[in-house]
XYZ file of C-alpha atoms in Angstrom:
741
model
C -106.659 -48.156 -25.062
C -107.316 -51.878 -24.459
C -104.803 -54.188 -22.835
C -104.153 -56.087 -26.084
C -102.943 -52.845 -27.627
C -99.254 -53.287 -28.824
C -96.974 -50.147 -28.052
C -94.563 -49.202 -30.755
C -90.895 -48.202 -29.779
C -91.645 -44.618 -30.362
C -94.406 -44.621 -27.917
C -92.205 -46.238 -25.284
C -89.345 -43.719 -25.739
C -91.736 -40.666 -25.794
C -92.966 -39.425 -22.453
C -96.516 -39.505 -21.583
C -96.724 -35.808 -20.958
C -94.180 -33.604 -22.553
C -92.224 -31.131 -20.296
C -93.226 -27.543 -20.301
C -90.737 -25.068 -21.793
C -90.665 -21.460 -22.014
C -91.995 -19.539 -25.062
C -88.744 -17.475 -25.399
C -86.434 -20.482 -25.453
C -85.759 -21.784 -28.995
C -86.708 -25.410 -29.651
C -83.895 -27.829 -29.481
C -82.095 -28.649 -32.590
C -82.920 -32.112 -33.830
C -79.853 -34.390 -33.877
C -78.267 -35.241 -37.113
C -79.065 -38.360 -38.726
C -75.442 -39.513 -38.781
C -74.675 -37.999 -35.278
C -75.504 -39.839 -32.164
C -76.647 -38.416 -28.808
C -73.166 -38.277 -27.302
C -71.123 -35.119 -27.978
C -68.225 -35.367 -30.241
C -64.747 -35.130 -28.285
C -61.750 -33.094 -29.446
C -59.394 -34.704 -31.922
C -56.546 -36.383 -30.325
C -53.052 -35.269 -31.162
C -51.170 -37.664 -33.242
C -47.524 -37.515 -34.506
C -48.840 -36.543 -37.920
C -50.776 -33.559 -36.612
C -48.092 -32.589 -34.230
C -45.562 -32.579 -37.035
C -47.835 -30.669 -39.309
C -48.576 -28.024 -36.721
C -44.948 -27.312 -35.959
C -43.757 -27.441 -39.565
C -42.146 -24.185 -40.546
C -43.714 -22.049 -43.168
C -40.722 -22.321 -45.293
C -41.008 -26.054 -45.646
C -44.699 -25.904 -46.602
C -45.473 -26.348 -50.372
C -45.576 -23.245 -52.261
C -48.980 -21.519 -52.129
C -49.898 -23.554 -48.947
C -52.158 -21.943 -46.385
C -50.867 -21.056 -42.969
C -53.366 -20.824 -40.025
C -53.404 -17.873 -37.665
C -52.298 -19.968 -34.590
C -49.237 -21.256 -36.611
C -48.475 -17.758 -37.762
C -48.566 -16.524 -34.158
C -46.399 -19.349 -33.014
C -43.827 -18.503 -35.625
C -43.771 -14.961 -34.628
C -43.217 -15.772 -31.141
C -40.492 -18.291 -31.640
C -38.856 -16.644 -34.578
C -34.906 -16.575 -34.139
C -34.353 -13.523 -36.182
C -37.728 -11.857 -35.498
C -36.070 -8.581 -34.355
C -33.528 -8.409 -37.104
C -35.552 -8.989 -40.264
C -37.124 -6.260 -42.080
C -39.896 -8.310 -43.603
C -41.250 -9.077 -40.302
C -42.266 -5.462 -39.796
C -44.145 -5.554 -43.215
C -46.034 -8.958 -42.512
C -49.747 -8.613 -43.397
C -52.362 -10.650 -41.523
C -54.146 -13.297 -43.409
C -57.278 -11.782 -45.177
C -60.570 -13.388 -44.653
C -62.282 -11.305 -47.470
C -61.726 -10.688 -51.256
C -61.433 -7.209 -52.463
C -63.052 -6.321 -55.911
C -62.409 -3.090 -57.401
C -64.579 -1.657 -60.007
C -63.789 1.863 -61.232
C -63.256 3.821 -58.131
C -65.849 1.981 -55.995
C -64.672 -0.886 -53.804
C -67.136 -3.555 -52.693
C -66.395 -6.386 -50.327
C -67.939 -9.869 -51.263
C -68.205 -12.384 -48.325
C -66.917 -15.728 -48.781
C -68.103 -18.958 -47.586
C -64.818 -19.635 -45.513
C -65.764 -20.297 -41.876
C -64.517 -17.547 -39.652
C -61.461 -18.174 -37.347
C -60.440 -16.852 -34.221
C -58.246 -13.642 -34.245
C -54.633 -14.503 -33.598
C -52.732 -12.836 -30.764
C -50.580 -9.748 -31.647
C -46.910 -10.655 -32.544
C -44.249 -9.288 -30.100
C -42.353 -8.038 -33.252
C -45.194 -5.819 -34.005
C -45.097 -4.218 -30.527
C -41.515 -3.797 -29.666
C -40.469 -2.857 -26.166
C -38.068 0.080 -27.139
C -39.884 3.319 -27.915
C -38.247 5.725 -30.217
C -39.470 8.159 -32.735
C -38.490 5.829 -35.467
C -40.193 2.907 -33.922
C -43.401 5.003 -33.321
C -43.322 5.947 -36.995
C -42.846 2.389 -38.214
C -45.751 1.155 -36.008
C -48.055 3.733 -37.080
C -47.585 2.877 -40.753
C -47.606 -0.745 -40.365
C -51.459 -0.997 -40.251
C -53.152 -2.003 -43.761
C -55.876 0.449 -44.473
C -58.325 0.245 -47.549
C -58.222 3.879 -48.768
C -60.951 5.091 -51.027
C -58.634 7.091 -53.256
C -55.600 6.234 -55.197
C -53.806 9.339 -53.912
C -53.974 7.902 -50.322
C -52.696 4.537 -51.416
C -49.880 6.198 -53.220
C -48.880 8.345 -50.194
C -49.164 5.197 -48.001
C -46.714 3.397 -50.262
C -44.377 6.393 -50.186
C -44.449 6.479 -46.451
C -43.985 2.674 -46.245
C -40.769 2.902 -48.505
C -39.547 5.752 -46.304
C -39.945 3.746 -43.153
C -38.301 0.711 -44.792
C -35.416 2.727 -45.983
C -35.040 4.325 -42.414
C -35.029 0.743 -40.947
C -32.533 -0.360 -43.464
C -30.291 2.747 -42.768
C -30.611 2.120 -38.881
C -29.712 -1.623 -39.474
C -26.619 -0.606 -41.468
C -25.497 2.046 -39.038
C -25.647 -0.418 -36.101
C -23.247 -2.865 -38.021
C -20.623 -0.161 -38.900
C -17.886 0.203 -36.178
C -18.160 3.343 -34.149
C -15.111 5.741 -34.227
C -13.287 5.531 -30.957
C -11.110 8.205 -29.402
C -7.293 8.068 -28.342
C -6.391 5.907 -25.454
C -5.346 7.930 -22.524
C -3.895 6.934 -19.112
C -6.512 6.488 -16.308
C -6.565 9.220 -13.810
C -6.974 6.550 -11.087
C -3.551 5.772 -9.780
C -4.580 2.743 -7.603
C -5.194 -0.901 -8.418
C -8.205 -0.145 -10.706
C -6.209 2.431 -12.769
C -3.363 -0.310 -13.071
C -5.863 -2.830 -14.333
C -7.403 -0.481 -16.891
C -3.934 0.675 -18.065
C -3.087 -3.025 -18.561
C -6.062 -3.705 -20.478
C -5.600 -0.674 -22.644
C -2.110 -1.794 -23.633
C -0.192 1.445 -22.896
C 3.228 1.869 -24.492
C 6.360 1.110 -22.571
C 7.189 4.753 -22.261
C 3.941 5.390 -20.545
C 4.481 2.383 -18.252
C 7.900 3.953 -17.337
C 6.277 7.197 -16.255
C 3.404 5.609 -14.399
C 4.236 1.940 -13.588
C 1.240 -0.245 -13.152
C 1.250 -2.481 -10.250
C -0.911 -5.180 -8.482
C -1.358 -2.445 -5.646
C -1.403 1.184 -4.967
C 1.083 3.720 -6.130
C 3.910 3.843 -3.793
C 3.429 7.720 -3.255
C -0.068 6.883 -1.798
C 1.873 5.604 1.207
C 3.833 8.827 1.807
C 1.864 11.664 0.129
C -0.583 12.408 3.112
C 1.841 13.954 5.795
C 1.533 17.627 6.680
C 2.334 19.818 9.745
C 0.760 23.049 10.812
C 1.847 25.758 13.404
C -0.053 24.156 16.093
C 2.272 20.963 15.563
C 5.471 22.892 16.343
C 7.147 22.877 19.638
C 9.989 25.447 20.360
C 12.553 23.869 22.788
C 13.741 26.186 25.522
C 16.258 25.690 28.180
C 14.619 24.240 31.215
C 14.716 26.759 33.905
C 15.366 29.619 31.550
C 12.688 30.141 28.902
C 14.464 33.032 27.432
C 17.170 30.616 25.951
C 16.672 27.946 23.440
C 18.023 24.349 23.480
C 18.899 22.160 20.560
C 16.961 18.777 20.595
C 19.336 15.950 19.952
C 17.015 12.822 20.144
C 13.533 11.600 20.445
C 11.619 8.306 21.248
C 7.996 7.291 21.450
C 6.085 5.524 24.179
C 4.980 1.876 23.378
C 1.590 2.116 25.111
C 0.450 5.685 24.582
C 0.916 8.793 22.346
C 3.552 10.655 24.176
C 6.963 11.299 22.783
C 10.107 12.080 24.730
C 12.644 14.659 23.492
C 16.091 15.092 24.860
C 18.019 18.349 24.394
C 21.658 19.538 24.631
C 21.281 20.839 28.097
C 20.243 17.446 29.618
C 16.614 18.226 29.764
C 13.650 15.905 28.900
C 10.273 17.000 27.718
C 7.244 14.820 27.007
C 5.050 15.912 24.067
C 1.435 14.858 23.443
C 1.030 13.716 19.731
C -2.688 12.948 19.623
C -4.559 15.613 17.718
C -7.528 15.932 20.110
C -5.832 15.710 23.488
C -4.855 18.316 25.977
C -2.338 19.946 26.049
C -1.535 20.184 22.480
C 1.929 19.331 20.886
C 3.071 23.015 21.117
C 3.060 22.905 24.885
C 5.128 20.289 26.848
C 3.196 17.702 28.793
C 6.057 17.038 31.139
C 9.597 18.385 31.636
C 12.436 17.486 34.024
C 16.289 17.575 33.789
C 18.196 14.507 34.782
C 21.480 15.413 33.322
C 23.780 18.403 33.119
C 25.183 17.381 29.703
C 23.698 16.670 26.407
C 21.376 13.613 25.966
C 22.256 11.956 22.910
C 19.905 9.015 23.120
C 16.881 7.853 25.051
C 14.725 4.672 25.145
C 11.653 3.513 26.876
C 11.097 0.072 28.356
C 8.526 -2.270 26.874
C 5.927 -1.250 29.484
C 6.950 2.513 29.475
C 7.662 2.530 33.316
C 11.358 3.016 32.741
C 13.335 5.500 30.825
C 17.018 5.034 29.928
C 19.192 7.996 28.832
C 22.583 8.121 27.255
C 24.391 11.401 27.895
C 27.608 13.145 27.199
C 28.571 13.023 30.725
C 29.659 9.328 30.302
C 26.549 8.035 32.312
C 23.358 6.265 31.722
C 20.413 6.877 33.982
C 17.397 4.513 34.507
C 14.486 6.833 35.548
C 11.088 5.870 37.070
C 8.663 7.756 34.836
C 5.666 7.767 37.363
C 7.952 9.740 39.876
C 10.619 11.076 37.427
C 13.260 9.918 39.949
C 16.558 8.140 38.991
C 16.770 4.647 40.194
C 19.992 3.488 38.682
C 23.119 5.103 37.314
C 25.350 3.173 34.813
C 28.656 4.643 34.912
C 31.527 2.449 33.459
C 32.346 3.988 30.142
C 35.382 6.253 29.502
C 33.761 8.547 26.982
C 30.298 10.036 26.161
C 27.554 7.518 25.286
C 26.100 7.028 21.903
C 23.110 4.678 22.178
C 21.036 2.801 24.800
C 18.606 -0.209 24.395
C 16.446 -2.267 26.466
C 16.446 -6.071 25.729
C 13.048 -7.075 24.210
C 10.871 -8.859 26.590
C 13.234 -8.096 29.502
C 13.253 -4.610 30.922
C 15.898 -5.449 33.390
C 18.717 -5.879 30.789
C 20.260 -2.734 29.366
C 23.062 -2.369 26.810
C 24.957 0.790 26.056
C 27.742 1.795 23.642
C 30.276 4.526 23.803
C 32.767 6.532 22.019
C 35.394 4.546 23.770
C 34.640 1.597 21.528
C 33.100 -0.585 24.053
C 29.601 -2.141 24.521
C 28.416 -2.955 28.198
C 25.696 -5.135 29.293
C 23.769 -4.202 32.633
C 21.491 -6.137 34.719
C 19.251 -4.039 36.912
C 18.482 -6.972 39.132
C 21.869 -7.263 40.290
C 23.016 -5.662 43.634
C 24.926 -2.361 43.175
C 26.539 0.071 45.144
C 24.923 3.057 46.811
C 26.637 6.420 46.629
C 25.696 10.087 46.908
C 25.333 12.052 43.660
C 27.798 14.847 43.181
C 26.722 17.834 41.106
C 29.917 19.731 39.976
C 29.293 23.239 38.488
C 32.196 25.290 36.797
C 31.735 28.860 35.841
C 32.600 29.452 32.146
C 34.038 32.756 32.788
C 36.347 31.316 35.437
C 35.294 33.752 38.154
C 33.945 31.105 40.419
C 34.199 27.459 40.699
C 32.239 25.321 43.344
C 31.019 21.858 43.928
C 27.793 20.643 45.368
C 26.981 17.288 46.864
C 23.290 16.303 46.847
C 22.061 14.552 50.086
C 20.175 11.892 47.973
C 21.890 8.571 47.110
C 21.700 6.632 43.988
C 22.443 3.014 43.072
C 25.272 2.458 40.691
C 24.389 -0.741 38.848
C 27.200 -3.135 38.014
C 28.384 -3.968 34.528
C 27.847 -7.754 34.049
C 29.629 -7.956 30.824
C 31.467 -5.979 28.402
C 32.738 -6.030 24.814
C 35.841 -4.004 24.753
C 36.994 -2.600 21.353
C 34.132 -4.325 19.667
C 34.959 -2.817 16.151
C 38.596 -2.013 16.632
C 40.940 -3.433 14.001
C 42.505 -6.891 14.850
C 44.822 -9.155 12.993
C 42.827 -12.289 11.864
C 44.504 -15.600 11.210
C 45.250 -15.734 7.617
C 43.668 -18.481 5.356
C 45.806 -20.668 3.024
C 44.645 -18.699 0.193
C 45.774 -15.453 1.625
C 49.261 -16.412 2.926
C 50.926 -14.644 0.001
C 48.974 -11.453 0.501
C 48.697 -8.792 3.311
C 45.019 -8.198 2.832
C 44.281 -9.913 6.061
C 46.135 -7.215 8.016
C 43.805 -4.306 8.739
C 45.038 -1.085 10.125
C 43.354 0.769 13.111
C 41.992 4.246 12.826
C 44.266 7.108 13.259
C 43.632 9.263 16.365
C 42.814 12.827 15.820
C 44.849 15.697 17.060
C 44.068 16.476 20.667
C 42.520 13.231 21.397
C 42.979 11.546 24.803
C 45.677 8.974 24.969
C 43.097 6.540 26.431
C 40.964 6.658 23.359
C 43.915 6.020 20.714
C 42.799 3.367 18.349
C 39.385 3.287 19.878
C 36.326 2.992 17.229
C 33.132 4.627 18.316
C 30.287 2.173 18.412
C 27.451 4.308 17.084
C 24.426 1.938 16.531
C 22.953 -0.870 18.640
C 19.831 -3.107 17.911
C 18.504 -6.450 19.388
C 16.927 -9.045 17.348
C 13.300 -9.655 18.289
C 11.915 -11.809 21.294
C 13.062 -15.380 20.993
C 16.489 -14.320 19.540
C 16.942 -11.506 21.976
C 20.401 -12.807 23.034
C 21.663 -11.815 19.683
C 23.009 -8.206 19.349
C 23.790 -6.178 16.323
C 26.388 -3.454 16.512
C 27.861 -0.854 14.030
C 30.537 1.667 14.240
C 31.850 5.016 12.685
C 34.784 3.343 10.851
C 33.113 1.315 8.281
C 29.746 -0.080 7.145
C 30.332 -3.551 8.719
C 27.493 -4.872 10.878
C 28.497 -7.507 13.555
C 26.326 -10.058 15.160
C 27.118 -11.033 18.862
C 25.882 -13.855 20.996
C 25.622 -12.307 24.579
C 25.827 -15.633 26.087
C 29.388 -15.943 25.054
C 30.869 -12.431 25.280
C 31.968 -12.618 28.809
C 35.589 -12.188 29.773
C 37.231 -15.592 30.450
C 40.268 -16.362 32.592
C 42.760 -15.500 29.781
C 41.051 -12.123 29.103
C 40.778 -12.985 25.405
C 38.803 -10.647 23.222
C 35.242 -11.968 22.342
C 34.681 -12.904 19.037
C 31.330 -12.047 17.116
C 29.312 -14.715 15.294
C 29.729 -12.938 11.947
C 30.571 -9.682 10.258
C 28.638 -8.661 7.035
C 30.404 -7.783 3.951
C 30.796 -4.095 2.900
C 29.618 -2.667 -0.358
C 32.153 -3.070 -2.944
C 32.270 0.686 -3.570
C 33.445 1.021 -0.079
C 36.162 -1.650 -0.132
C 37.481 -0.285 -3.482
C 37.845 3.409 -2.350
C 37.040 4.604 1.090
C 34.906 3.407 4.229
C 31.961 5.113 5.502
C 30.486 4.593 8.944
C 26.875 3.883 10.231
C 24.892 6.246 12.202
C 21.790 4.219 13.044
C 19.998 0.879 12.499
C 16.409 -0.232 12.513
C 14.533 -3.538 12.222
C 11.397 -4.094 10.196
C 8.254 -5.077 11.719
C 8.766 -8.714 10.811
C 12.496 -8.650 11.518
C 13.232 -9.811 7.916
C 15.080 -6.756 6.899
C 17.744 -4.692 8.801
C 18.161 -0.955 7.599
C 21.352 0.952 8.339
C 21.886 4.555 7.674
C 25.435 4.998 6.191
C 27.495 8.140 5.855
C 27.647 7.901 2.109
C 24.154 9.228 1.932
C 22.545 5.899 1.619
C 20.459 3.478 3.484
C 21.339 -0.158 3.051
C 18.876 -3.158 3.444
C 20.266 -6.423 4.759
C 18.633 -9.889 4.998
C 18.495 -10.881 8.608
C 18.385 -14.530 7.568
C 21.711 -14.190 5.866
C 23.712 -12.385 8.552
C 25.600 -15.662 8.808
C 26.253 -17.498 5.541
C 26.301 -21.292 5.870
C 24.968 -23.221 8.884
C 23.446 -20.780 11.366
C 21.451 -22.562 14.022
C 21.762 -19.452 16.229
C 19.483 -17.659 13.835
C 16.865 -20.141 13.649
C 14.071 -20.057 16.166
C 12.780 -23.540 15.544
C 16.200 -25.199 15.894
C 16.721 -27.678 18.790
C 18.117 -26.526 22.073
C 21.412 -28.398 21.596
C 21.831 -26.848 18.240
C 21.298 -23.304 19.750
C 23.596 -23.843 22.554
C 26.282 -21.104 23.035
C 29.711 -22.031 21.325
C 32.488 -21.096 23.619
C 36.139 -20.917 22.539
C 35.313 -19.595 19.015
C 38.256 -17.987 17.418
C 36.989 -17.101 14.042
C 34.022 -15.030 13.032
C 31.898 -16.000 10.044
C 31.036 -14.001 7.046
C 27.582 -12.412 6.512
C 25.888 -11.318 3.413
C 26.468 -7.689 2.389
C 23.614 -5.317 1.546
C 20.938 -6.414 -0.947
C 19.830 -3.101 -2.114
C 20.064 0.633 -1.134
C 17.873 3.685 -0.861
C 18.781 7.284 -1.646
C 17.206 10.580 -2.351
C 18.398 13.946 -3.750
C 17.466 15.662 -0.485
C 19.003 12.970 1.815
C 22.428 13.667 3.073
C 24.021 12.397 6.391
C 27.006 14.651 6.867
C 27.034 14.180 10.665
C 26.523 11.225 13.005
C 23.514 12.862 14.587
C 21.212 12.034 11.728
C 19.164 9.028 12.715
C 16.778 6.460 11.321
C 13.463 5.251 12.482
C 10.769 2.826 11.137
C 6.970 2.600 11.627
C 5.581 -0.885 11.996
C 2.481 -1.880 9.856
C -0.420 -1.696 12.331
C -3.922 -0.451 12.668
C -4.274 -0.386 8.862
C -1.184 1.723 8.261
C 1.542 0.500 6.105
C 5.290 0.199 7.182
C 7.351 3.254 6.390
C 11.001 4.060 6.820
C 12.049 7.707 7.829
C 15.586 9.195 8.133
C 16.719 12.721 9.050
C 18.765 14.826 6.643
C 21.326 17.681 6.569
C 19.211 19.394 3.984
C 16.596 20.479 6.529
C 13.957 17.869 5.797
C 12.955 14.321 6.593
C 12.657 11.607 3.976
C 10.106 8.827 3.960
C 10.406 5.513 2.007
C 7.708 2.763 1.805
C 9.324 -0.553 2.839
C 6.930 -2.654 0.839
C 9.404 -4.454 -1.786
C 6.634 -5.072 -4.283
C 7.181 -1.454 -5.193
C 10.885 -2.248 -5.928
C 9.916 -5.200 -8.215
C 7.684 -2.932 -10.205
C 10.654 -0.454 -10.495
C 12.751 -3.085 -11.741
C 10.145 -4.018 -14.542
C 10.129 -0.307 -15.287
C 13.944 -0.334 -15.817
C 13.543 -3.279 -18.109
C 10.852 -1.576 -20.240
C 12.831 1.737 -20.355
C 16.503 1.695 -20.226
C 16.869 5.335 -19.909
C 17.240 6.541 -16.254
C 14.493 8.942 -14.957
C 15.509 10.962 -11.900
C 12.338 13.036 -11.552
C 10.029 10.000 -10.582
C 12.633 8.146 -8.435
C 13.969 5.778 -10.969
C 17.560 6.979 -11.130
C 19.358 3.444 -11.301
C 19.669 1.939 -14.769
C 18.877 -1.757 -15.271
C 20.924 -4.332 -13.378
C 22.897 -5.341 -16.478
C 24.599 -1.829 -16.274
C 24.736 -1.426 -12.647
C 28.532 -2.359 -12.535
C 29.484 0.591 -14.904
C 27.087 3.181 -13.737
C 28.509 6.091 -11.477
C 26.765 7.453 -8.332
C 26.663 11.047 -6.961
C 29.997 12.561 -6.277
C 31.262 12.122 -2.667
C 34.308 13.820 -1.366
C 37.055 11.405 -0.259
C 38.912 12.369 2.992
C 42.116 10.690 2.048
C 42.708 12.915 -1.024
C 41.749 16.263 -1.982
C 39.886 15.185 -5.155
C 36.366 13.989 -5.657
C 35.812 10.325 -6.524
C 32.945 8.767 -8.251
C 32.227 5.372 -6.592
C 30.476 2.683 -8.631
C 27.464 0.653 -7.084
C 27.104 -3.070 -7.770
C 23.744 -3.352 -5.911
C 20.378 -2.024 -6.883
C 19.792 1.651 -5.732
C 16.265 3.119 -5.494
C 15.487 6.824 -5.078
C 11.751 6.744 -4.800
C 11.593 8.614 -1.330
C 9.280 11.604 -0.272
C 10.780 14.517 1.359
C 8.857 16.452 4.162
C 9.637 20.047 3.127
C 9.181 23.401 4.637
C 8.913 22.096 8.236
C 12.391 22.837 9.388
C 15.069 25.239 8.449
C 18.254 23.372 9.651
C 19.482 19.788 9.930
C 16.907 17.216 11.020
C 18.568 14.748 13.393
C 16.436 12.669 15.560
C 12.985 11.384 14.636
C 10.513 8.859 15.918
C 7.186 7.398 15.060
C 4.437 8.061 17.537
C 1.938 5.505 18.739
C -0.721 6.948 16.649
C 1.072 6.925 13.344
C 2.415 10.477 13.275
C 6.063 11.341 12.841
C 8.185 13.515 15.215
C 11.258 15.203 13.996
C 13.669 17.380 15.831
C 16.037 19.817 14.301
C 18.931 22.157 14.964
C 16.512 25.119 14.504
C 15.267 24.493 18.107
C 12.161 23.005 17.189
C 10.225 19.638 17.222
C 7.661 18.867 14.563
C 4.659 16.503 14.528
C 3.716 15.331 11.067
C 0.143 14.001 10.644
C -1.706 12.066 7.981
C -4.579 13.741 6.113
C -4.863 13.541 2.357
C -7.096 16.447 1.910
C -5.007 18.772 4.161
C -1.773 17.691 2.475
C -3.242 18.302 -1.043
C -4.579 21.686 0.066
C -1.005 22.804 1.175
C 0.531 21.567 -1.896
C -1.931 23.207 -4.298
C -3.396 26.269 -2.249
C -0.506 28.571 -2.990
C 1.118 31.265 -0.782
C -1.922 33.544 -0.733
C -3.473 34.790 2.605
C -0.596 33.099 4.536
C -1.988 29.703 4.077
C 1.440 28.091 4.098
C 2.810 30.050 7.095
C 4.809 27.875 9.321
C 3.333 24.619 7.615
C 5.041 21.733 5.992
C 3.947 18.963 3.609
C 5.065 15.928 1.712
C 6.602 16.983 -1.639
C 5.270 14.373 -4.273
C 6.141 16.308 -7.393
C 4.228 18.465 -9.801
C 1.003 17.094 -11.378
C 0.550 14.286 -8.904
C -2.459 15.808 -7.076
C -4.081 16.514 -10.487
C -3.520 12.945 -11.647
C -4.889 11.519 -8.469
């Protein structure tokens, strides 16, 4: 090639020596004449293509083609894919044309470009696996059978599957038959909610009232006692003779309970289940009196024990040494009750059958004297006296309320000048009574208000059901020796004022001091509101009042009126025929509810829950079912008929006939009796520090009642076989309660 040779463009673009290539590699495809050397990019997404891709199949023109990708997207996003029957029979798009000639089938390929196989639809592979689904999936595949018999059998099977699917879909739409609505066996909060949602009839609600909390019997149904929880009280010093226990009280800091008997002895019993010695054996015994002990009380720190005895004395005993520190002797008759002032163990208050209430301060200097023990033989053969060498301190009485509940003539008001209702008569002395006690009314019950208002004292007597409130700061005797005047006196129930009066045996305050419970001789327990012990302005009852408003008011000549009982509690097995039947309340603590317990002449103790929400549910039950039901404890009719409904018959002492007294306040009878534990009258009772109940009875025994749901249920339902119930007792909750629980 000479230098004047002109190179063509092809020669410039072509390399001088072509690259070597493998023999097995195919030669490169020459580019299309209309296609450049750059590779064509993917088409861009325009609004038109986007709309066309996501256009539903139903909106396409009839006979239009649907791509596999669009069909898969429709299967995934179909709103009714699981409910339509046609989706189970959808056939994939065919890429070939079947031509049938005679019985031979041939397939002619088309010039259509092959497409990628679409993903399986979720509708064709349902998650749930059932025999019907497996049958439908097995028959959904499209097969090209060689014979007409196979195709006809496939069509028959497809029709059967389609009919089965239709039947299943129709059955799912039909309402299922539901059984009758029955009461839930759960008696607690969940059972009440289920019963409310079920819409039970009023009659069912009356038998089993629904509540926002548990059934009230859940609070009282777990008590039981076994032979190991029974203590036989024998005479101290002579185990061959038995002694009747009269009273009991529990320690404030431990599980010991003190029991006083008719011979003046005191025994301490251990109520804890796992402690030694057990309840059947006395932990400690001593005898401070020679006469019956009618009441005992521990100081707040349990270091002192006060006794009220029939020998007209009260002794203050040092518990670590069991020695008498003080003797309180100023009453003219046997003592009835003794109390320590809350927050001040040096102040003691006693009441007596002589009608007086005395206040003692152990810090005041008393007189020392020797103790004389006089013993008189009952057969009259020998009489002697013995003076002990030890000396005791006789504490002085710093204040006294003489004739606290005796009848007095009150100044008549202007509206009562024409009537003689303001003149009240005193009680008539019984035959053989000492002249010094003529007209005296025995003060049978005492109680302090809680700390902060501990200067206020509540008293009750044997003559009527009036509760008097005293301010101990103004009860001292002045120069004129005028009779102290109480702050207020509560009203009596109208059934008492219209017929005869009934006395009060015992009193107890609730844990929050909002309610005062009194055990009345008319076989009832009345509840008072402590905020309404004084009607009108009462700064003495307000703990937040100023000091000037709470100052003692001297020279008061008129007592105010207090509100009467707001409701009452009764039970068919609760009767208080003697003044020895007492009342006790368990405070709510350690995940235990507050309970009220009372003795009974029927030989059993009765327990009531004090939560007043149960009373509201009972009121609702009365409105739903006006008929009284005595079995479940709803004996009182609705409030609209209270004024005309009679109560159980009570004997009247002023006449030889029976009278039916009418109640004007709500009366509830939903208590639970503790049966089979005693065989005689249950008098004193107290709640132990661990939650158990200790009862004493005239059958010479003391019982400890413990809480255990399974044990109590076993005693109620186990029967008498094999002596399972021997010397045992349990809470009687009625027939069928354990099965419904």
